[in-house]
Coordinates of C-alpha atoms in Angstrom, one line a residue:
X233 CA 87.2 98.4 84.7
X234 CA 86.9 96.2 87.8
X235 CA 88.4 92.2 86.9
X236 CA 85.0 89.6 87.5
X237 CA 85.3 88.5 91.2
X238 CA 87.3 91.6 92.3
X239 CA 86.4 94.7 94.3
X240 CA 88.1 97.3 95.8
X241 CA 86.7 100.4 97.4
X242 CA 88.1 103.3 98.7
X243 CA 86.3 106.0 101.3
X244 CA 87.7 109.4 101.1
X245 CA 90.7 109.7 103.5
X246 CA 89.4 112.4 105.9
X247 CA 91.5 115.6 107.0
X248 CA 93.0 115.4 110.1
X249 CA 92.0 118.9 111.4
X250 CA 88.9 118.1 113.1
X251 CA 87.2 115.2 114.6
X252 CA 85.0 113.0 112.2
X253 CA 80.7 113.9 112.2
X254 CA 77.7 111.9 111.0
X255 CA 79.0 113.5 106.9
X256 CA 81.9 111.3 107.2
X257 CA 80.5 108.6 108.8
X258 CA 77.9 108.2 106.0
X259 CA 80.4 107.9 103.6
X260 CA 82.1 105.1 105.9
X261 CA 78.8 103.0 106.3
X262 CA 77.9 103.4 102.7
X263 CA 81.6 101.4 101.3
X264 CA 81.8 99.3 104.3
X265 CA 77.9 98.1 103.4
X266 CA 79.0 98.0 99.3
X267 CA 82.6 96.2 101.0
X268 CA 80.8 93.5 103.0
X269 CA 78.3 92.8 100.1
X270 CA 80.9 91.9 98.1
X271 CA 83.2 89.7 100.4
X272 CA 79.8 87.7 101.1
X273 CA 79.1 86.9 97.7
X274 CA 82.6 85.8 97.1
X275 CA 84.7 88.5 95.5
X276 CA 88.2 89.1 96.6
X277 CA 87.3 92.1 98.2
X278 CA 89.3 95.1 100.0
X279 CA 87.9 97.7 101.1
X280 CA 90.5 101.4 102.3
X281 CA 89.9 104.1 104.3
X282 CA 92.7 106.7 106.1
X283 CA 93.3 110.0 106.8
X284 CA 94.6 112.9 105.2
X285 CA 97.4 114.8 107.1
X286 CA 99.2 117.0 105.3
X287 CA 98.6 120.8 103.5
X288 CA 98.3 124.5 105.3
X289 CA 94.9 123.4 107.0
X290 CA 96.8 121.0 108.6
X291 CA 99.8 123.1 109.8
X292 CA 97.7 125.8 110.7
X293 CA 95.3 123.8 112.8
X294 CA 98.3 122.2 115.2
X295 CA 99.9 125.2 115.5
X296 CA 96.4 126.7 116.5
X297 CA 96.8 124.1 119.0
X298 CA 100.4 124.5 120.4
X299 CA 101.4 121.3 118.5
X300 CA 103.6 119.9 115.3
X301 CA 101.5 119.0 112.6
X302 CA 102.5 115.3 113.0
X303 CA 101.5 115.6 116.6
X304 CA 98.4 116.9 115.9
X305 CA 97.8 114.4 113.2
X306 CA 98.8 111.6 115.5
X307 CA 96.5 112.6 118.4
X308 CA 93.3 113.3 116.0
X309 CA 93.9 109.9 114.5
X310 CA 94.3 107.7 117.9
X311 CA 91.9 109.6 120.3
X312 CA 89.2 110.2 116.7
X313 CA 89.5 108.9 113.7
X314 CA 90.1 105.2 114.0
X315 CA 87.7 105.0 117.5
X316 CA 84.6 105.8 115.2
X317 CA 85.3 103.0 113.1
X318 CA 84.4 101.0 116.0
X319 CA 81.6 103.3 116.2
X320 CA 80.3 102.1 113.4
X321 CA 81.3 98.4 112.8
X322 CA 83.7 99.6 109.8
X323 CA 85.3 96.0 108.6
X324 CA 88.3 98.2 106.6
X325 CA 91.3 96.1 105.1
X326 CA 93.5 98.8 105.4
X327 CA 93.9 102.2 107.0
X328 CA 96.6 104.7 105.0
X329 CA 97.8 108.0 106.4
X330 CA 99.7 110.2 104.1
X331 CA 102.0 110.6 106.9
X332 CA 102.7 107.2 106.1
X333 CA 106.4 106.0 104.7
X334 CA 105.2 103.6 102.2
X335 CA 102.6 106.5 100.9
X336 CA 105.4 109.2 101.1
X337 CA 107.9 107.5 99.2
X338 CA 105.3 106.1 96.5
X339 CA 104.3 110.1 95.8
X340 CA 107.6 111.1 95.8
X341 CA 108.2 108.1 93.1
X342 CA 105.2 109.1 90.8
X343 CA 106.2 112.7 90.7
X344 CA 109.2 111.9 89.6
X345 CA 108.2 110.0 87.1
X346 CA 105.8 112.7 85.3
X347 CA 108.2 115.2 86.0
X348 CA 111.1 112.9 83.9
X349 CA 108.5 112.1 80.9
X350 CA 107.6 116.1 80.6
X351 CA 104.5 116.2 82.4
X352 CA 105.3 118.7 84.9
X353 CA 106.6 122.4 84.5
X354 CA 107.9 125.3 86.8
X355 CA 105.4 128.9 86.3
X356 CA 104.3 131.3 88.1
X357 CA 100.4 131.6 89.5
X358 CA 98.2 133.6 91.2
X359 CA 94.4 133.3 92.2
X360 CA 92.3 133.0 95.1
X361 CA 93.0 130.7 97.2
X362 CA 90.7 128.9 100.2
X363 CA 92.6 127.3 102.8
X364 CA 89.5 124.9 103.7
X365 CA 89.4 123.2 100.5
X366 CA 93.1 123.4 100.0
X367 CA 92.7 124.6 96.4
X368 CA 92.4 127.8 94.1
X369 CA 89.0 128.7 93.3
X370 CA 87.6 130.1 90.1
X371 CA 85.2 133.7 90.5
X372 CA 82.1 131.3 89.8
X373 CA 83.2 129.1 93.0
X374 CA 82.9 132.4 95.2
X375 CA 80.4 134.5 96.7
X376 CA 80.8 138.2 97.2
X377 CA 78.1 139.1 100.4
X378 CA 76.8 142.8 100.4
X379 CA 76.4 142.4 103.9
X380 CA 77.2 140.5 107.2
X381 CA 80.8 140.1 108.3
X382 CA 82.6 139.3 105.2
X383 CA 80.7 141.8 103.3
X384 CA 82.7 143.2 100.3
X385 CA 85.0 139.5 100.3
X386 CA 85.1 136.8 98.3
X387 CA 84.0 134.0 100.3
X388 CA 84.1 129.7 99.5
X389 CA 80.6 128.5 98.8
X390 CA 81.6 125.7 100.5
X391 CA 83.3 127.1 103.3
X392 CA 81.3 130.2 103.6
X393 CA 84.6 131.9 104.8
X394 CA 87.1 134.6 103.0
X395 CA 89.7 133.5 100.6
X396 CA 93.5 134.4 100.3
X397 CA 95.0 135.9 97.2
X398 CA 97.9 133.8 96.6
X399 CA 101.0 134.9 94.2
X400 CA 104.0 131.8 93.9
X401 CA 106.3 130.5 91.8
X402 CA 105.5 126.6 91.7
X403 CA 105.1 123.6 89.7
X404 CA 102.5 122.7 87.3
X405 CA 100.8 119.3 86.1
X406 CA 100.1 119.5 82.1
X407 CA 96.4 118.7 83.2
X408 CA 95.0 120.6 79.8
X409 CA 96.7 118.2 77.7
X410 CA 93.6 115.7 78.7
X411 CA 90.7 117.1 78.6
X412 CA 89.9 115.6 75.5
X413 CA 91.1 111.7 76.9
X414 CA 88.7 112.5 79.6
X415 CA 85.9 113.8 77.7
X416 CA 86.3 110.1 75.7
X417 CA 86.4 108.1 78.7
X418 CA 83.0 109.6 80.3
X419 CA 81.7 109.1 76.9
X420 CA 83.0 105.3 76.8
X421 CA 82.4 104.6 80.1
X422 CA 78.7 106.0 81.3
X423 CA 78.6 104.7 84.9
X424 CA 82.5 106.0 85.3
X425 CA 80.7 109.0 87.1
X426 CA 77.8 108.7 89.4
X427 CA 74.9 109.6 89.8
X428 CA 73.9 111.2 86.7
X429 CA 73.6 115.2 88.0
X430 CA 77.5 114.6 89.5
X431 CA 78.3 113.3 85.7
X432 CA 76.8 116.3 83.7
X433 CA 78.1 118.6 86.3
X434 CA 82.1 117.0 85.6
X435 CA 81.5 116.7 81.9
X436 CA 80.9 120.2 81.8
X437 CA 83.1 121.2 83.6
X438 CA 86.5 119.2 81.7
X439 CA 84.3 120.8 78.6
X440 CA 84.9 124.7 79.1
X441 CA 88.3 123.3 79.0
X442 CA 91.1 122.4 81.5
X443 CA 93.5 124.6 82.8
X444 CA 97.1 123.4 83.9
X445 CA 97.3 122.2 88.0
X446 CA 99.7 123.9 90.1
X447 CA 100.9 120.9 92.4
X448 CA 103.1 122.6 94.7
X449 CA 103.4 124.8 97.3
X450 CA 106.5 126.8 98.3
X451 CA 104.6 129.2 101.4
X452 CA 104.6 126.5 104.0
X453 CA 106.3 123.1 104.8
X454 CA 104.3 120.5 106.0
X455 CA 103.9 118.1 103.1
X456 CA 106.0 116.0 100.8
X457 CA 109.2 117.5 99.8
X458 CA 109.2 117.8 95.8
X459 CA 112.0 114.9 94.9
X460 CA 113.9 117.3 92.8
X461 CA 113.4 121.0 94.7
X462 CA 113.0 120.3 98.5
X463 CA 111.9 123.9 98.5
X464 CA 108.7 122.9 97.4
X465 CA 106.2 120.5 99.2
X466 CA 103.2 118.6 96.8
X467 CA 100.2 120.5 96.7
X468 CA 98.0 117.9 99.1
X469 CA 95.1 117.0 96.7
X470 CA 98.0 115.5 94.3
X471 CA 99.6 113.7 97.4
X472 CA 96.5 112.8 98.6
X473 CA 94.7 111.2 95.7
X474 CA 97.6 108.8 95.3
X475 CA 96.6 107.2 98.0
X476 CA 94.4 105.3 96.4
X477 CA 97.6 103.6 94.4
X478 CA 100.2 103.7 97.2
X479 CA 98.0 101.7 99.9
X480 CA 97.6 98.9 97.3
X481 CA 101.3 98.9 96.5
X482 CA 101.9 100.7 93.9
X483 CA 105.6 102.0 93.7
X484 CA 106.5 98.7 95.9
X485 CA 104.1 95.7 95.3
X486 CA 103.4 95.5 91.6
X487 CA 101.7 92.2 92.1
X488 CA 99.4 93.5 94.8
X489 CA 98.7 96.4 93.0
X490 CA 98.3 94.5 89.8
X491 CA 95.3 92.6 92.0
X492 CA 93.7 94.9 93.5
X493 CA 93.8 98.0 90.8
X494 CA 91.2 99.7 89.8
X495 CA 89.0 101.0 92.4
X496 CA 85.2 102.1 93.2
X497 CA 85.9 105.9 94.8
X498 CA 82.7 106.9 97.4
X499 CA 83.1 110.3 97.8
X500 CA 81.1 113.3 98.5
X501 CA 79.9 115.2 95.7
X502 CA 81.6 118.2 96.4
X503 CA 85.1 116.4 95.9
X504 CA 84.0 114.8 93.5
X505 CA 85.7 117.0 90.6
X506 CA 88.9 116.2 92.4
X507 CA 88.6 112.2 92.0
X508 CA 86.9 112.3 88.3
X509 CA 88.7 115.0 86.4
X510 CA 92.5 115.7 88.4
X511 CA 93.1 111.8 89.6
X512 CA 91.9 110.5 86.0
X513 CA 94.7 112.6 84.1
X514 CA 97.5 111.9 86.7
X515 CA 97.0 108.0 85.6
X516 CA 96.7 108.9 82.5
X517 CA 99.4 110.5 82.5
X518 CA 101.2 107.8 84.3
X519 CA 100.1 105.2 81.8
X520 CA 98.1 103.7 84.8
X521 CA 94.8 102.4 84.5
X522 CA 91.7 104.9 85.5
X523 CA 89.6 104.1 88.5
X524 CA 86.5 101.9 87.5
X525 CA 83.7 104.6 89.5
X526 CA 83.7 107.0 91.5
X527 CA 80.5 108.2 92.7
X528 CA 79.4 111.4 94.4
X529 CA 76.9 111.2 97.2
X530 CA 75.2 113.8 98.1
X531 CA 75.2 115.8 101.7
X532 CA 73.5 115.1 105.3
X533 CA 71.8 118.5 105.6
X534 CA 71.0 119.7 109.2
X535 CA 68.6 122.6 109.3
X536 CA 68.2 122.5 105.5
X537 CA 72.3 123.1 105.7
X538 CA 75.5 121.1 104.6
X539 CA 76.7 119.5 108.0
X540 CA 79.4 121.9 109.3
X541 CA 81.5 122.0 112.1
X542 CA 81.9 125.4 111.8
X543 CA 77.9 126.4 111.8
X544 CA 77.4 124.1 115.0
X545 CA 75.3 121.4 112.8
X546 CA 78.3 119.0 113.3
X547 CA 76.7 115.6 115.1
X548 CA 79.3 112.9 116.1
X549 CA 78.2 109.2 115.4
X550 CA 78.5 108.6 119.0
X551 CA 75.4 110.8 119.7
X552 CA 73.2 108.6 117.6
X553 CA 74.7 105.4 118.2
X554 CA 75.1 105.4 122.3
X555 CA 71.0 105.6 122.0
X556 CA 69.8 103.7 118.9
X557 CA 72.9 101.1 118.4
X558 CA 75.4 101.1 115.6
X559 CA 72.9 98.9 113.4
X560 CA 70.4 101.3 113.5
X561 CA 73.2 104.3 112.6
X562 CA 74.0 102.1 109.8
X563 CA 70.3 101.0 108.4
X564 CA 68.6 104.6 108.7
X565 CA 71.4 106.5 107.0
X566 CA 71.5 104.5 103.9
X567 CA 67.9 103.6 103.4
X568 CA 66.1 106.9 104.5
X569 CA 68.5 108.8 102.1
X570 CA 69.0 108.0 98.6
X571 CA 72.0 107.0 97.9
X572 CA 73.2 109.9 95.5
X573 CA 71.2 112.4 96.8
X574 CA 70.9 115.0 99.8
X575 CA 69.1 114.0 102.6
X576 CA 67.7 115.9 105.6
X577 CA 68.5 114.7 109.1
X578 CA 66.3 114.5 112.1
X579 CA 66.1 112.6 115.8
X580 CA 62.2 112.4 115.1
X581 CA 63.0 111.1 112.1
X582 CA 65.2 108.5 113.3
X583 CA 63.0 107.5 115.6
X584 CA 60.0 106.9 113.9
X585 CA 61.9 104.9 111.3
X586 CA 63.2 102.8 114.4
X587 CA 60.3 102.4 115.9
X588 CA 58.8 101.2 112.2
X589 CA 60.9 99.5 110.5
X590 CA 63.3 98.1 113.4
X591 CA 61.9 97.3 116.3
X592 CA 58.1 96.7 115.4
X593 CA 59.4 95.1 111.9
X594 CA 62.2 93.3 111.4
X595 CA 62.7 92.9 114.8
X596 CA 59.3 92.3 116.4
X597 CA 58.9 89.6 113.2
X598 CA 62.3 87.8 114.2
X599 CA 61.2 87.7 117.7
X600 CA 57.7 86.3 117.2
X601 CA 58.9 83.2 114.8
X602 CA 61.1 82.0 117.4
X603 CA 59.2 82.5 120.2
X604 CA 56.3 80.6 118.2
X605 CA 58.7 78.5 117.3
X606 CA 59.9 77.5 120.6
X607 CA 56.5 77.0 121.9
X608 CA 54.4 74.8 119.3
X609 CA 57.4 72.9 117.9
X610 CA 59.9 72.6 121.2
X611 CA 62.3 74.9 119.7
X612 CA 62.9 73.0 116.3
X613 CA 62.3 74.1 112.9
X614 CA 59.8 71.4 111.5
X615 CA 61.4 69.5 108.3
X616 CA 58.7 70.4 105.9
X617 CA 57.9 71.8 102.3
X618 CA 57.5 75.2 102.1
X619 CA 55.1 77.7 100.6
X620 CA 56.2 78.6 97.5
X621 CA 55.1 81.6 97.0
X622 CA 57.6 83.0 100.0
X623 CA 60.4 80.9 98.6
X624 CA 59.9 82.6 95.6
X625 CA 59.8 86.3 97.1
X626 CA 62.7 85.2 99.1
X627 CA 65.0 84.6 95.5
X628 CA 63.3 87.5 93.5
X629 CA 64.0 89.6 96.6
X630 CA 67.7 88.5 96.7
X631 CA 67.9 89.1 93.1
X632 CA 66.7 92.0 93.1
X633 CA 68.5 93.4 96.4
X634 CA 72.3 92.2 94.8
X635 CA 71.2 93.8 91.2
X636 CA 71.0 97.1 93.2
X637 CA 74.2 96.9 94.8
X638 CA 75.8 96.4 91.7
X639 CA 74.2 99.5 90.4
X640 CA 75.7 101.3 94.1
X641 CA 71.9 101.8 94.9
X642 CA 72.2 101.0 98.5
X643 CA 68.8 101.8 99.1
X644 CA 67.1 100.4 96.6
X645 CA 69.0 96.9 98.0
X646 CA 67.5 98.0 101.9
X647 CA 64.3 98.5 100.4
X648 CA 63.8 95.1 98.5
X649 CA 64.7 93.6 101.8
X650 CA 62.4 95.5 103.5
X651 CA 59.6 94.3 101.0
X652 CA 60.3 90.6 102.5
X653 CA 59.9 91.9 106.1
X654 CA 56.4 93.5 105.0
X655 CA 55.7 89.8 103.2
X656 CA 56.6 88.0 106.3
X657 CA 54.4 89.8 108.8
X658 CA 51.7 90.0 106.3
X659 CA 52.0 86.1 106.5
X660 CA 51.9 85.9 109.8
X661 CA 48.1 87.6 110.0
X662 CA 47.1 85.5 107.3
X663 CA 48.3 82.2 108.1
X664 CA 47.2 82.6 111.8
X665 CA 49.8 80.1 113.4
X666 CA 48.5 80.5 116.8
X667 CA 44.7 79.4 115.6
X668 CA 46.3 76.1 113.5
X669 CA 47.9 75.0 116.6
X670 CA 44.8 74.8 118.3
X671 CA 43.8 72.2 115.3
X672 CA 45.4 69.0 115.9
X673 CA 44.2 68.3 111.7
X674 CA 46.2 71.6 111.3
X675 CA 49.5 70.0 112.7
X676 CA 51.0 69.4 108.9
X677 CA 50.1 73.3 107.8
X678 CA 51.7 74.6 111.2
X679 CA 54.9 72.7 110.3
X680 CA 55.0 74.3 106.8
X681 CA 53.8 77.5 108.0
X682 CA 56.8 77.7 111.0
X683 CA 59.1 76.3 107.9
X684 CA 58.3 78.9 105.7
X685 CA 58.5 81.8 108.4
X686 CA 61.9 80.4 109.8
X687 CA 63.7 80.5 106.8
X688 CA 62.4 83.7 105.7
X689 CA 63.7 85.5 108.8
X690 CA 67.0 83.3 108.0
X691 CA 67.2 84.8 104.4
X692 CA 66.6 88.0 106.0
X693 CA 69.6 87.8 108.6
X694 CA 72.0 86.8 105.4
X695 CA 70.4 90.1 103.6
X696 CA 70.6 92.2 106.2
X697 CA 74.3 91.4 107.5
X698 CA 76.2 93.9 105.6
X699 CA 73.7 96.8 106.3
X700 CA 73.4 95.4 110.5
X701 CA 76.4 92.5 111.3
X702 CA 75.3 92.9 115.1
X703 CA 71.4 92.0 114.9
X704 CA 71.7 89.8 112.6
X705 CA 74.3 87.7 114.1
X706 CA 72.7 87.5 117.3
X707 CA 69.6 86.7 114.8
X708 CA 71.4 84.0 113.0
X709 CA 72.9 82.3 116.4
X710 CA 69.1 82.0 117.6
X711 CA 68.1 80.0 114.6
X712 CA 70.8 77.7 115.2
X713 CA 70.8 77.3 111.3
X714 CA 74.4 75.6 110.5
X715 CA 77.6 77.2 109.1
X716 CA 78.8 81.1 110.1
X717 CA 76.7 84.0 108.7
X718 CA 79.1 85.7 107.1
X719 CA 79.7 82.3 105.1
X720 CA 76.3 82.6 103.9
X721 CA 76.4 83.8 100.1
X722 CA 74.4 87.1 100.3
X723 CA 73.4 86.8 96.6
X724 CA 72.0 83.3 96.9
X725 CA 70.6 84.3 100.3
X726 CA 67.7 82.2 99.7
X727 CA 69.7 79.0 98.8
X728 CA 70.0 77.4 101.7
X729 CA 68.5 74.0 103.4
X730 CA 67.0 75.9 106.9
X731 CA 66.4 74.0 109.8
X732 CA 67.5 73.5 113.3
X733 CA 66.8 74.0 116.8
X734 CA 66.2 77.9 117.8
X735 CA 67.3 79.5 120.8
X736 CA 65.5 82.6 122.7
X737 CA 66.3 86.0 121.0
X738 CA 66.2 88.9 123.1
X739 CA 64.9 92.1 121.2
X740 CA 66.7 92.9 118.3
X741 CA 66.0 96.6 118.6
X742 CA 64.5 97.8 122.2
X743 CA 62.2 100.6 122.3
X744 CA 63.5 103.9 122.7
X745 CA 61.9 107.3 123.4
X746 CA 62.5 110.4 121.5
X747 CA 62.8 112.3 124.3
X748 CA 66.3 110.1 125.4
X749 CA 67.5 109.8 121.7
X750 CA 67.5 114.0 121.6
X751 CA 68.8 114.8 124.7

């Protein structure tokens, strides 16, 4: 398990053969939100992303392309991959490609090492074989179509395209001799796998019992040479999970890797098996500590579909964000969807929730306190009590929104926030401010009413700064409340002494029209 005060999460690193859509870019949001929770309340956080370069997709796609597979890997990652992290205000610590020396040499270290204790075998294997997922597939992970243009084939499920029968001679990990360690530590550990339907589906899995990995690949080259057969490259799931290990030194940096080890894996569902059952027994095997989670989100579905570049449902982040705003990519993905779950996209969709939530919520509410407060008080937050029964919401609401995090239920967190928003515009009506300032008797109540509303919408821009850093920075600056934002402890959001002088705040989120956000 995680140490107290420590948290390290790791994305997925993405293949290289394609540019990055809105699936990957969930996953991205979703641990850079979780990341940026955590380094504001204090934990010595570090948060990893990269991309994954290596394997017969790989090869095959640069050579589709009249390029070497590090050329292609090279121009996918400059000209895509790290440009959407811009996209999408990703604050990663690191970035690892597998193409990477430090990662190469680490692998090659850690194969070496099972292979010396007895770990690792040479056989023979044959199966089918998907190129997509980069792995050999089991009958139940195939479909056989009576009709259409693979009829009579075995086909991916997840791919939806043919596989290859595959007969070579190549190495195998003794993966079967810990199916029963695993079993123990799901047992042990409940929350190791998440959500729940992602933990009955491993444990059943590992339960019809584990069959030994075959971890290389003799067919094609592009990968890490096998340390003691340089016929042989590592099969790129095994060279790929260690990633995980090798960005945070291990093989090189004990210390670091002593500091930053174990990690919180946000993956999709669908590789989820990979992280929970195959990366689990490597360590073990290693006599390395497990990962503390791993949690499998579910899929953006387009059209009631998996997104897929292939089926044209593939949308880049760009598309969304050049109209609504990288905020708005970031707030709608991970509180419209439950985190864990599928969830269906669509521009109307997006839209209404913008127009809801965003800009006639949160930011029509931030907009009207400061402009109220700049015209009955001269700009500065009166010094006066305020209502307790907001100051309370305003802890119970922070209570409850880091509780959630801790649980990885980011939109349980966005919607206790959301609850204040609601509370703070529901004041408004009620308290009336611009009928007390007509009141000179009133004055005292307008002071503690313009209080109380200023340093809700502050507590709000410390909750909402992982899930939005631009709005509510420009939020923040208006208040002219003291110290940085991102010094603010988001889990004693609410502990703080207000005041100051506010300056004017455009809109947070300008109206938009569907018709321009589809086009």
């Amino acid at each position: 398990m995680s140490q107290p005060g420590r948290f390290y999460i790791t994305t997925p690193i993405f293949y290289v053969n394609d540019v990055p859509h809105i699936g990957h870019a969930y996953t991205e949001v979703a641990a850079d939100v979780l990341a940026r929770w955590h380094r504001q309340a204090g934990d010595d956080t570090w948060l990893l992303t990269g991309t994954d370069e290596h394997g017969q997709k790989i090869e095959r796609t640069a050579a589709a392309n009249g390029v070497s597979p590090k050329a292609w890997a090279d121009k996918l990652v400059a000209e895509a991959w790290l440009p959407v992290l811009d996209t999408l205000d990703i604050a990663n610590d690191d970035f690892i490609r597998t193409t990477d020396e430090r990662h190469e040499t680490a692998v090659a270290k850690f194969l070496q090492q099972l292979y010396d204790e007895g770990h690792i075998y040479e056989g023979e294997y044959e199966g089918y074989y998907c190129v997509g997922c980069e792995e050999y597939k089991q009958l139940d992970d195939l479909d056989l179509p009576e009709e259409g243009e693979f009829a009579g084939q075995y086909v991916c499920k997840i791919h939806s395209r043919p596989v290859e029968i595959l007969s070579e001679k190549n190495y195998f990990f003794r993966m079967s001799d810990f199916g029963d360690a695993l079993l123990r530590l799901y047992e042990e550990q409940p929350d190791f796998v998440q959500p729940d339907s992602v933990r009955n589906e491993i444990i059943q899995f590992v339960k019809q019992g584990l069959e030994d990995l075959s971890i290389s690949r003799s067919s094609f080259d592009w990968g890490i040479k096998v340390p003691w057969d340089p016929t042989h490259v590592v099969y790129v799931w095994f060279d790929a999970l260690l990633n995980y290990a090798t960005a945070v030194g291990w093989g090189a940096d004990t210390e670091t890797f002593r500091r930053r080890w174990p990690a919180v894996h946000i993956v999709g569902k669908d590789i989820a098996r990979f992280h929970a059952v195959i990366w689990p027994a490597m360590l073990m095997a290693a006599g390395l500590p497990v990962p503390a989670r791993v949690f499998g989100h579910g899929w953006l579905l387009v059209g009631g579909e998996k997104m897929s570049k292939s089926k044209l449902t593939g949308i880049a982040p760009h598309q969304i964000t050049d109209v609504f705003g990288s905020d708005a990519f970031r707030y709608y993905f991970l509180s419209a969807i439950t985190f864990g779950q599928d969830g269906s996209f669509s521009w109307e969709d997006l839209s209404a929730r913008y127009q809801a939530e965003l800009a006639n919520g949160f930011g029509n509410l931030a907009s009207r306190v400061i402009a109220m407060l700049e015209k009955y008080r001269g700009g500065v937050v009166p010094d006066a009590p305020r209502d307790v029964a907001i100051t309370d919401l305003e802890k119970n609401v922070t209570d409850a929104a880091h509780a959630a995090i801790g649980e990885l239920a980011i939109h349980e967190a966005i919607a206790a926030i959301g609850s204040l928003v609601d509370a703070l515009n529901g004041y408004v009506t009620e308290q009336a401010p611009w009928v007390l300032a007509k009141d000179e008797a009133q004055a005292e109540r307008l002071d503690q009413v313009l209080a109380t509303l200023a340093h809700g919408v502050g507590t709000l821009a410390v909750l909402y700064s992982p899930v939005m850093p631009q709005a509510t920075a420009k939020l923040w600056a208006a208040l002219g409340e003291s110290g940085a934002l991102l010094e603010q402890r988001v889990d004693r959001a609410w502990d703080r002494p207000g005041g100051g002088t506010v300056a004017s705040l455009d809109p947070l989120f300008p109206r938009i029209e569907i018709e321009a956000a589809a086009t």
